[in-house]
XYZ file of C-alpha atoms in Angstrom:
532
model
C -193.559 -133.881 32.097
C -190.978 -130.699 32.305
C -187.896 -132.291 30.692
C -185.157 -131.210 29.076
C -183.318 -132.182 26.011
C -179.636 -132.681 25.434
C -179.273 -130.602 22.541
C -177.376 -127.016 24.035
C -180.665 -125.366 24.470
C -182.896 -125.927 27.904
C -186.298 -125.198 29.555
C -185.967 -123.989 32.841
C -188.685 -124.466 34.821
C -191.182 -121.537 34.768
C -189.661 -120.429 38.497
C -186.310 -119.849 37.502
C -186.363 -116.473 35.601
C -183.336 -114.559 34.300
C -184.446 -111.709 36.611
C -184.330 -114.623 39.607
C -180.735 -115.813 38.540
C -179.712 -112.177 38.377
C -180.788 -111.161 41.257
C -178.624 -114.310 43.438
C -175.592 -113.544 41.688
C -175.677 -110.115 42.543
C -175.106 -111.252 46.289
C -171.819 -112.887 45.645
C -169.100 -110.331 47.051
C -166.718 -109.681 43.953
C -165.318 -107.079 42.386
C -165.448 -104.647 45.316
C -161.623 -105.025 46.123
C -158.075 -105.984 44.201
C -158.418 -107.557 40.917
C -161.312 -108.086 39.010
C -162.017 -112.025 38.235
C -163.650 -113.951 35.006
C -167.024 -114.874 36.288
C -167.695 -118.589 35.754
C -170.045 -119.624 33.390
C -172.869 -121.891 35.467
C -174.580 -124.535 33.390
C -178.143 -126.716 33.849
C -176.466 -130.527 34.054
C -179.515 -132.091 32.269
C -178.051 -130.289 28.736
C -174.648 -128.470 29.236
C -176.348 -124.899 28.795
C -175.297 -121.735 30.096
C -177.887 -120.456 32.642
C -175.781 -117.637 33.818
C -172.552 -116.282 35.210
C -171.152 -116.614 38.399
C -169.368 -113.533 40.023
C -165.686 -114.858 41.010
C -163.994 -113.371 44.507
C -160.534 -112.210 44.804
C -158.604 -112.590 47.603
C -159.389 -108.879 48.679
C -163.031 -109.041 48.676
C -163.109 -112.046 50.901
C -161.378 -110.204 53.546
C -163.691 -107.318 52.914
C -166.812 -110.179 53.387
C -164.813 -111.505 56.231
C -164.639 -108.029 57.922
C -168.540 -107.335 57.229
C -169.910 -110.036 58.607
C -167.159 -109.608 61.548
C -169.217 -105.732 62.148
C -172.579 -106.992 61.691
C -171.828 -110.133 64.484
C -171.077 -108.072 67.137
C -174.384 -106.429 67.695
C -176.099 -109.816 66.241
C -174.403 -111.346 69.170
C -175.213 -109.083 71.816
C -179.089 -110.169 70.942
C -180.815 -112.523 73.348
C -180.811 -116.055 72.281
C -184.818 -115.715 71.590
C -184.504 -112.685 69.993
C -181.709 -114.851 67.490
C -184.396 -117.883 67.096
C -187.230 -116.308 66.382
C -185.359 -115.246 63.293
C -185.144 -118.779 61.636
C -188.912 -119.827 62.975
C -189.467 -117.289 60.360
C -187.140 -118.949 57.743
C -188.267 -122.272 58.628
C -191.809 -121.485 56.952
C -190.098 -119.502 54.221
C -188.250 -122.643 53.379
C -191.255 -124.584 53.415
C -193.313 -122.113 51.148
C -190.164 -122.122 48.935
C -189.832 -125.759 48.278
C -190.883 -126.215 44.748
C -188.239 -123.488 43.759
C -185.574 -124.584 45.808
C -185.588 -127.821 44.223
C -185.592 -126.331 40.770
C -182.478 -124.561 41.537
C -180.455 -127.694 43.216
C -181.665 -129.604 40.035
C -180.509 -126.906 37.539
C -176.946 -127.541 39.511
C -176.652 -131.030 40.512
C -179.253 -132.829 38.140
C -180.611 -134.803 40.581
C -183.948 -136.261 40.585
C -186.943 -134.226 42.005
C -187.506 -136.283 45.028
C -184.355 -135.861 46.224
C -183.678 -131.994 45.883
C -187.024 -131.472 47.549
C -185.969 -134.050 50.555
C -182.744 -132.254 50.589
C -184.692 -128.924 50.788
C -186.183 -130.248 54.066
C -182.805 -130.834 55.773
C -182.574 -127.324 56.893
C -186.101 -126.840 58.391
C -185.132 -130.334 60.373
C -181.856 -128.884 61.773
C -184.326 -125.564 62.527
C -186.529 -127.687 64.419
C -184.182 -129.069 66.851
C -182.596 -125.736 67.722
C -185.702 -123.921 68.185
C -186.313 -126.244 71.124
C -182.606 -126.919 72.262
C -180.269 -123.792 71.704
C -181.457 -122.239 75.048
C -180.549 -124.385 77.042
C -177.991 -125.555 75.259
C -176.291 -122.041 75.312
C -177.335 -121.024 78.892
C -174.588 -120.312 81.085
C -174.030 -123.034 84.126
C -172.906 -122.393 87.319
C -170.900 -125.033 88.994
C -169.135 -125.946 92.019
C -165.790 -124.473 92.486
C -162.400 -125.543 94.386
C -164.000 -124.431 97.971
C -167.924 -125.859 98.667
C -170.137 -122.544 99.153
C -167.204 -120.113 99.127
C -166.454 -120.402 95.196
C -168.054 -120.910 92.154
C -167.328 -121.532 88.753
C -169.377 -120.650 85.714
C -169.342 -122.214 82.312
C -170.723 -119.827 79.341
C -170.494 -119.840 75.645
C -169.588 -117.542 73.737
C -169.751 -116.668 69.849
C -166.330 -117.485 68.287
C -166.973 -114.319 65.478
C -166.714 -115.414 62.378
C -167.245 -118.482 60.859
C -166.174 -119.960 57.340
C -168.395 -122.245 56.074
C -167.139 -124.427 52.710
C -169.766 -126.192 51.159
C -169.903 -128.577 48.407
C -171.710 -129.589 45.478
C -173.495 -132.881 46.223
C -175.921 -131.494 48.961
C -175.342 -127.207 48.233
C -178.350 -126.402 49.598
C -179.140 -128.791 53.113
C -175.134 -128.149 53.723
C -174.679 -124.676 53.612
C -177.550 -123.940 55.191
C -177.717 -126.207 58.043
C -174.081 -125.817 59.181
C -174.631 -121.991 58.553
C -177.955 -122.048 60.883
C -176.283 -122.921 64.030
C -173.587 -121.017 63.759
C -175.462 -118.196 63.659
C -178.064 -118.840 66.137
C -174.482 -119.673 68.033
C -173.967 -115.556 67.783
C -170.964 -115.840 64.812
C -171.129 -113.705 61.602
C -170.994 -116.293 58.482
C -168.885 -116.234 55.722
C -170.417 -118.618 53.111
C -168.544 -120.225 50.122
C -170.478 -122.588 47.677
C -169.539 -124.548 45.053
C -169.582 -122.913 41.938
C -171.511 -125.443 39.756
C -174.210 -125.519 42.771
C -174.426 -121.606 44.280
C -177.194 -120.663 43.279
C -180.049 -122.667 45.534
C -177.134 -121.774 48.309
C -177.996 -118.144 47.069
C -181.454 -118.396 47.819
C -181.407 -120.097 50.903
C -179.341 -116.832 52.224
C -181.851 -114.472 50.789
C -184.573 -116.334 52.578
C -182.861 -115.957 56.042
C -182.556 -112.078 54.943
C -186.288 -111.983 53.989
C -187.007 -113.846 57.787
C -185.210 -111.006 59.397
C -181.089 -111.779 59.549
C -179.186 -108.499 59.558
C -177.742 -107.348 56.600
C -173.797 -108.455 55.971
C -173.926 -110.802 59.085
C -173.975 -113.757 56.204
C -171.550 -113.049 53.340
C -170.994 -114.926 50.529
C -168.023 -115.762 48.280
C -167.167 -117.770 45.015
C -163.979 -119.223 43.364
C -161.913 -121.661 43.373
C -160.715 -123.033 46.585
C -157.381 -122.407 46.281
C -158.162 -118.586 45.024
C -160.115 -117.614 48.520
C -159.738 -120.740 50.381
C -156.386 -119.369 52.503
C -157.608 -115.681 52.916
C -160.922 -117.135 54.075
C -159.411 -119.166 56.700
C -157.097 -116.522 57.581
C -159.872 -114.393 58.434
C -161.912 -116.623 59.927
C -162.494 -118.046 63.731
C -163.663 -121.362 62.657
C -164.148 -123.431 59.250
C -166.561 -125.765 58.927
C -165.954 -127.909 55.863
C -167.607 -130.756 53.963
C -165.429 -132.556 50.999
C -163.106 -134.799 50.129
C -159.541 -136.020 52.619
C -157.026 -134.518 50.355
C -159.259 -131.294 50.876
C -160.182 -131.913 54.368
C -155.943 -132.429 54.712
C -154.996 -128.717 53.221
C -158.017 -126.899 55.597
C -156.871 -128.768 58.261
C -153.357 -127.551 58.313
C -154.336 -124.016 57.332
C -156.876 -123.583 60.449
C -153.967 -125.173 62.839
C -151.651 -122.863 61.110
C -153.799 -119.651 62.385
C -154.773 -121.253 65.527
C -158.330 -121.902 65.151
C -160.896 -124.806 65.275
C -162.380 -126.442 62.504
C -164.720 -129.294 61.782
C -164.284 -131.466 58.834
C -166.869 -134.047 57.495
C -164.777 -135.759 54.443
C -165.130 -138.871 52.421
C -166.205 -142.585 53.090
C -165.342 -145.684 51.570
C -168.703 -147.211 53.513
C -169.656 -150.968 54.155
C -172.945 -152.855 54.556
C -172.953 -156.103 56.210
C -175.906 -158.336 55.171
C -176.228 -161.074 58.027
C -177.737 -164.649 57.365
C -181.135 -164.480 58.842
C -181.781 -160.966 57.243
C -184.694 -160.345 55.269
C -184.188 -159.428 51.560
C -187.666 -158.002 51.199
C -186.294 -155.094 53.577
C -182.828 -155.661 52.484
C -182.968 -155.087 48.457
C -184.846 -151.567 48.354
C -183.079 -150.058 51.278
C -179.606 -150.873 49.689
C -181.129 -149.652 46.529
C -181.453 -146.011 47.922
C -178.649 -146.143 49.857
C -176.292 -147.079 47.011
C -178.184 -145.328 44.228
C -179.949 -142.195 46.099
C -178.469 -139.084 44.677
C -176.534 -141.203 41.283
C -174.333 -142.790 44.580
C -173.162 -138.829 45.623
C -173.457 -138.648 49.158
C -170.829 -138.538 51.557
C -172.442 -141.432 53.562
C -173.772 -143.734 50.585
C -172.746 -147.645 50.578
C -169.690 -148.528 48.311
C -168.983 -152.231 49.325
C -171.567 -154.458 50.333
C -170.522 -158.116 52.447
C -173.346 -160.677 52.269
C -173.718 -163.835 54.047
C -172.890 -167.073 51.300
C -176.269 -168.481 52.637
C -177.957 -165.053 50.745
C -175.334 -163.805 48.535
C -176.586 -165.358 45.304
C -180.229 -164.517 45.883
C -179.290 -161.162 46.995
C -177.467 -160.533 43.726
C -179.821 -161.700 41.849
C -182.579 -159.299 43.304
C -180.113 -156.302 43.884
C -179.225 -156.476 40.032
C -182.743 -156.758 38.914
C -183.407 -153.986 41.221
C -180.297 -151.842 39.891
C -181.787 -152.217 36.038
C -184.733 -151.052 36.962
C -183.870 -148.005 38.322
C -181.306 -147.686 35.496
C -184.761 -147.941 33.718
C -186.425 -145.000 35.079
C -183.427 -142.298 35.144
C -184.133 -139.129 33.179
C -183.793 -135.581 33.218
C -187.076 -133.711 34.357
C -188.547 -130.994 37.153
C -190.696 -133.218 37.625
C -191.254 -136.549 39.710
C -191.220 -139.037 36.785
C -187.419 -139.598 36.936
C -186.255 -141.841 39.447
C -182.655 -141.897 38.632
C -180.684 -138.757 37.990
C -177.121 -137.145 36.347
C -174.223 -136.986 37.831
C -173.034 -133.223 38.871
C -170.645 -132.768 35.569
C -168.962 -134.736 32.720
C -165.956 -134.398 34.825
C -167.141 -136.277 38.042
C -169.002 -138.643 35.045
C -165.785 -139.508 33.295
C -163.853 -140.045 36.912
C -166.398 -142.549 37.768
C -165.961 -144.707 34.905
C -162.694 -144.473 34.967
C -162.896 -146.285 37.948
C -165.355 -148.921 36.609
C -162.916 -149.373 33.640
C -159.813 -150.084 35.940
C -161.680 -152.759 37.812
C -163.076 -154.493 34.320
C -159.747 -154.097 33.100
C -157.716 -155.865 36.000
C -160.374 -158.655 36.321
C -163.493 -157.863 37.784
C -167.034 -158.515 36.377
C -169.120 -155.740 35.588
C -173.079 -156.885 36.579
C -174.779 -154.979 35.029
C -174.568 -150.815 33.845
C -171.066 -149.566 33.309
C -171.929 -147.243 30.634
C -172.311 -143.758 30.252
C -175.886 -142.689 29.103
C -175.183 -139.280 26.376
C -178.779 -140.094 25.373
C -180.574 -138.636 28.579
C -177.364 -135.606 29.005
C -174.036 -134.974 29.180
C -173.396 -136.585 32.784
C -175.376 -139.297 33.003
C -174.233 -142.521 34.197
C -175.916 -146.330 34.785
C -176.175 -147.656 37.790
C -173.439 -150.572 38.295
C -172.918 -153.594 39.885
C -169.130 -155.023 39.826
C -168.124 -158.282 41.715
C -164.694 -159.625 41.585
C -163.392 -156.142 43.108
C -159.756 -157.012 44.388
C -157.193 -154.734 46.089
C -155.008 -153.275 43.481
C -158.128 -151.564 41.606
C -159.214 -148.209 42.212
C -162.945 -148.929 43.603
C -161.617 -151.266 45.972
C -159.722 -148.613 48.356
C -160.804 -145.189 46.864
C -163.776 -142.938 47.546
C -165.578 -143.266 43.681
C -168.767 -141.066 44.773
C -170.979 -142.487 42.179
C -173.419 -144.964 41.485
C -171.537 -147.948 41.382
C -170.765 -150.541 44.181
C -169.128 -154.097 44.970
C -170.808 -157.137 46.296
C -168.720 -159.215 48.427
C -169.257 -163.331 49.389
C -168.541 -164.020 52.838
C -168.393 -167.124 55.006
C -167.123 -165.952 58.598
C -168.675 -162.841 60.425
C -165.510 -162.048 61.698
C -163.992 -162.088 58.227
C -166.972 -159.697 56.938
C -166.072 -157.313 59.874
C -162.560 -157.418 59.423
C -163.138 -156.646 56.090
C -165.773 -153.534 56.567
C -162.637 -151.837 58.418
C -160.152 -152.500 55.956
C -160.239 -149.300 55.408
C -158.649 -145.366 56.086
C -161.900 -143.876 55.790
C -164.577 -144.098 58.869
C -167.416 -141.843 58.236
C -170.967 -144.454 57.447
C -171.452 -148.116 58.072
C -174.813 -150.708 57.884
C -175.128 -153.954 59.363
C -178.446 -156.050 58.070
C -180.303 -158.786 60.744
C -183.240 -159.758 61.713
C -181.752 -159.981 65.434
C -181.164 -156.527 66.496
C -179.269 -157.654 69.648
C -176.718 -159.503 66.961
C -176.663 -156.320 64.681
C -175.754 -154.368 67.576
C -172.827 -156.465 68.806
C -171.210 -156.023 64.914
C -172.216 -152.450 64.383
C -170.184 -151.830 68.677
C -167.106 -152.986 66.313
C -167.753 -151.319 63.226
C -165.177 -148.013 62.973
C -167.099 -145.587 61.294
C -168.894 -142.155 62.902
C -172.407 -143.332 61.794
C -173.530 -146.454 61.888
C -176.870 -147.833 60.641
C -179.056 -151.015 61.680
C -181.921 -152.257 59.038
C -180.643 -149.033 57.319
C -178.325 -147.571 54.850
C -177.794 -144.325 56.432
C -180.737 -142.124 56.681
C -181.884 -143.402 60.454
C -178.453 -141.854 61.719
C -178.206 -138.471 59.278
C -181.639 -137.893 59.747
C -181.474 -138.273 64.242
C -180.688 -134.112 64.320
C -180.507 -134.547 68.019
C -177.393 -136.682 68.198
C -173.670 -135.917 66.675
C -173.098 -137.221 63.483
C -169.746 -137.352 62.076
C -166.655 -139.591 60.708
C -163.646 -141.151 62.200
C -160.191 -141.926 60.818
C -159.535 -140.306 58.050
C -163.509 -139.461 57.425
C -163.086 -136.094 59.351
C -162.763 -134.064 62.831
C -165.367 -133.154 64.795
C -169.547 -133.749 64.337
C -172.918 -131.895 63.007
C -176.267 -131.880 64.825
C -177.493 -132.303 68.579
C -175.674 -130.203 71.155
C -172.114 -130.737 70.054
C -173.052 -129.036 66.191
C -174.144 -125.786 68.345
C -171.398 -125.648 70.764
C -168.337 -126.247 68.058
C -169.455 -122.526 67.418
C -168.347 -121.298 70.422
C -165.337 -120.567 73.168
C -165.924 -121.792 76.330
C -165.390 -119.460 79.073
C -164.548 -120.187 82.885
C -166.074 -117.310 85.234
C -164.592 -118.265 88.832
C -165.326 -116.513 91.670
C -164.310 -116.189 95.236
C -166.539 -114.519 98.075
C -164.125 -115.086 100.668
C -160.339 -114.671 100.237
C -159.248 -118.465 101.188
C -157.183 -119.722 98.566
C -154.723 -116.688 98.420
C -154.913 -116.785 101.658
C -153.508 -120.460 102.508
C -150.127 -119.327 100.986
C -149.096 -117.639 104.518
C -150.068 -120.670 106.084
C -146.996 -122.994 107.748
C -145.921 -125.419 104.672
C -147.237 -128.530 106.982
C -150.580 -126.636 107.487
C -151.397 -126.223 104.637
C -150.416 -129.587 103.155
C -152.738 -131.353 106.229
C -155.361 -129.090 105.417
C -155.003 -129.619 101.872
C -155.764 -133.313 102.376
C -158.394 -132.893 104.472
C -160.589 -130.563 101.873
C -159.476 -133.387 99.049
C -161.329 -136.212 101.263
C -164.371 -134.267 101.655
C -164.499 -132.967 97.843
C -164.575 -137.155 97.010
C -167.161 -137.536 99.628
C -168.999 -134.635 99.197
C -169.262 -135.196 95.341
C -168.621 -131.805 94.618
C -169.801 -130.913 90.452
């Protein structure tokens, strides 16, 4: 087994060279223009080591990115949609070939377990796959009726927006920068790419692989630092952001884009419920919730934070779900390989954040299950998972995104209590509903209020469905990823009307009580016709 130890020093796997880490870093656009900034020092999470240093954009080279990738798009745009695709069917294969190093370099940032950074290494060759087949006739121009039947028309096209900010962040760095990047481009834009700092360099290597399949040079640029260093000259040189994070985030973006007029789309945090229904089955129940409480240490967007079970199965499902929770707490470790089934969390920051959490609930009351404890014997960041009953309102978990592997188990009596209960809530992004009786499940989930919401599932059956929108409502975001609406968010919409015979001018020397008898008349048959 490749592991690491937590001792300062660290193995990388046999992959990742120096000359490798060198190489991404010297894509990062800093340095070129106005000050010069302190590069920041990137570590591997299994041990705290430095594994190299990040490059660190000032304000100045971001516009300069911004303006590169705004030269490159025009003639990238003037391509034929094919001519764009054929592009990533190339990187789609590159990705696949590239697995096994991908994954090392999301682990090196995000100490996740292997299964997961290769599963998120797939993400992007899904949201390939549905493009390839969709974005042409997705993008195709449609001609529609106009105003007069036969003598107008009205066309709908879209068209590239320019240049697009893309803000990714560290839980995901690789399947989120790439697959909000990949439609943007096969959209026509120019991409100006900032990753987290603790997690750039798999985003790194994803960018030289779409260079490698054949993407222009400049049309994707890439910038690092802190958010409020770039973040407002990246927007203010931008056509669109697209931005994955937290609210209080999601809040300051917002206001910036609306501030230089332009669209953004903003998937942000979840506070997300599971409903477990009476006649569900806890054989299917206990290693879903697992995964979708646990999977990635509990640092996903969309993972399950508060989970509402039936009185009829709450003390059986405890008793399985804790058993369940130990031993997974059991396997966790810090390895390139697939022994591990439990990973770190991204940084001792994020670690120490979550237990304070867990400690503010113990304090005011409520009963920890089981973990609860940090583990410094398998690195820096590692912490147990945890099972707390007993949650109440004033604590911290109860109301506030903790993005980490702990979660609540709720007794309920009344259905309409438990769904009154899953909504209690400002966020609105992910929510699961458990039953053997799908028709039942899907009356609940039609009143859940959340963007996604999952059936026998935590939420990989909805994140996973590249074909349809996925996104969060309330304060869980604006606007949607995937299907048709994830590739047209890219783009203006443009009306192209046009008039073979001059009529509508025309009417205006018409006698006022013409016109307004003849206007009536066309309005009747437009109904009846059914003119589109």
């Amino acid at each position: 087994m490749e592991t690491t130890t937590h001792s300062g020093a660290t193995t990388l796997p046999p992959r990742i060279t120096q000359t490798l880490i060198d190489r991404l870093t010297a894509m990062v656009i800093a340095g070129t223009a106005g000050e010069q900034r302190e590069a920041y020092e990137m570590i591997e999470v299994y041990t705290g080591a430095v594994v190299g240093e990040l490059p660190q954009s000032s304000p100045e080279d971001v516009a300069a990115a911004a303006a590169t990738a705004r030269a490159a798009q025009r003639e990238w745009a003037a391509r034929p949609v094919s001519e764009r695709l054929a592009v990533f069917e190339r990187a789609h294969e590159l990705i696949l070939a590239e697995l096994e190093t991908i994954a090392d370099l999301i682990q090196i940032g995000c100490g996740k377990i292997r299964r997961m950074a290769i599963e998120e290494s797939c993400d992007p060759p899904m949201v390939i796959s549905h493009y390839l087949k969709t974005a042409e006739r997705t993008l195709k121009p449609i001609r529609r009726g106009g105003a007069m039947p036969i003598i107008t028309t009205s066309t709908e096209q879209h068209r590239p927006k320019g240049v697009v900010a893309v803000i990714a962040p560290w839980n995901f760095p690789f399947a989120i920068a790439m697959s909000d990047s990949i439609p943007a481009l096969i959209a026509g834009n120019g991409v100006v790419l900032k990753p987290d700092n603790k997690t750039a360099l798999c985003t790194l290597f994803g960018v030289e692989l779409l260079q490698r399949a054949g993407l222009p040079q400049g049309l994707v640029q890439v910038v690092c630092g802190s958010g409020p260093d770039v973040g407002p000259t990246l927007i203010e040189n931008s056509d669109y952001v697209m931005f994955t994070g937290s609210t209080a985030t999601g809040r300051t973006i917002g206001e910036l884009a609306g501030r230089n007029l332009i669209g953004c789309s903003l998937e942000l945090g979840g506070k997300n419920p599971m409903i477990v229904l009476d006649d569900a089955d806890l054989d299917e129940v206990i290693p879903s919730t697992v995964f979708a409480v646990y999977g990635n240490s509990g640092q996903a967007c969309m993972h399950i934070e508060r989970i509402y079970v039936h009185e009829r199965l709450h003390d059986e499902f405890l008793r399985r779900f804790v058993a369940a929770a130990e031993a997974l707490g059991a396997k966790a470790g810090a390895a390139y390989d697939y022994e591990p089934e439990f990973g770190s969390l991204v940084s001792v920051d994020h670690m120490e954040r979550v237990a304070a959490h867990v400690e503010d609930a113990r304090g005011k009351g409520a009963t920890v299950l089981t973990g609860g404890k940090a583990r410094p014997d398998l690195g820096p960041a590692f912490y147990e998972p945890t099972v707390l009953t007993g949650v109440t309102s004033d604590m911290a978990h109860a109301t506030m995104e903790t993005f980490g592997p702990v979660v609540t188990v709720y007794r309920y009596t009344d259905e309409e209590d438990a769904i009154r209960q899953a909504n209690a809530t400002t966020y609105g992004l992910n929510a699961s509903v458990w039953s053997r009786n799908l028709a039942r499940a899907n009356r609940i989930a039609d009143r859940l209020e959340a963007g996604n919401i999952n059936i026998n599932d935590g939420f990989v059956a909805s994140y996973s469905a590249k074909a349809t929108p996925s996104g969060g409502v309330k304060q869980s975001g604006v606007g949607t990823r995937h299907g048709a609406a994830g590739l047209l968010k890219y783009t203006d919409t443009v009306n192209i009307g046009v008039q073979k015979k001059q009529v509508l001018a025309a009417r205006a020397a018409m006698p006022y009580a013409k016109q307004l008898k003849s206007t009536r008349v066309t309005l009747r048959w437009m109904r009846r016709l059914r003119i589109r």
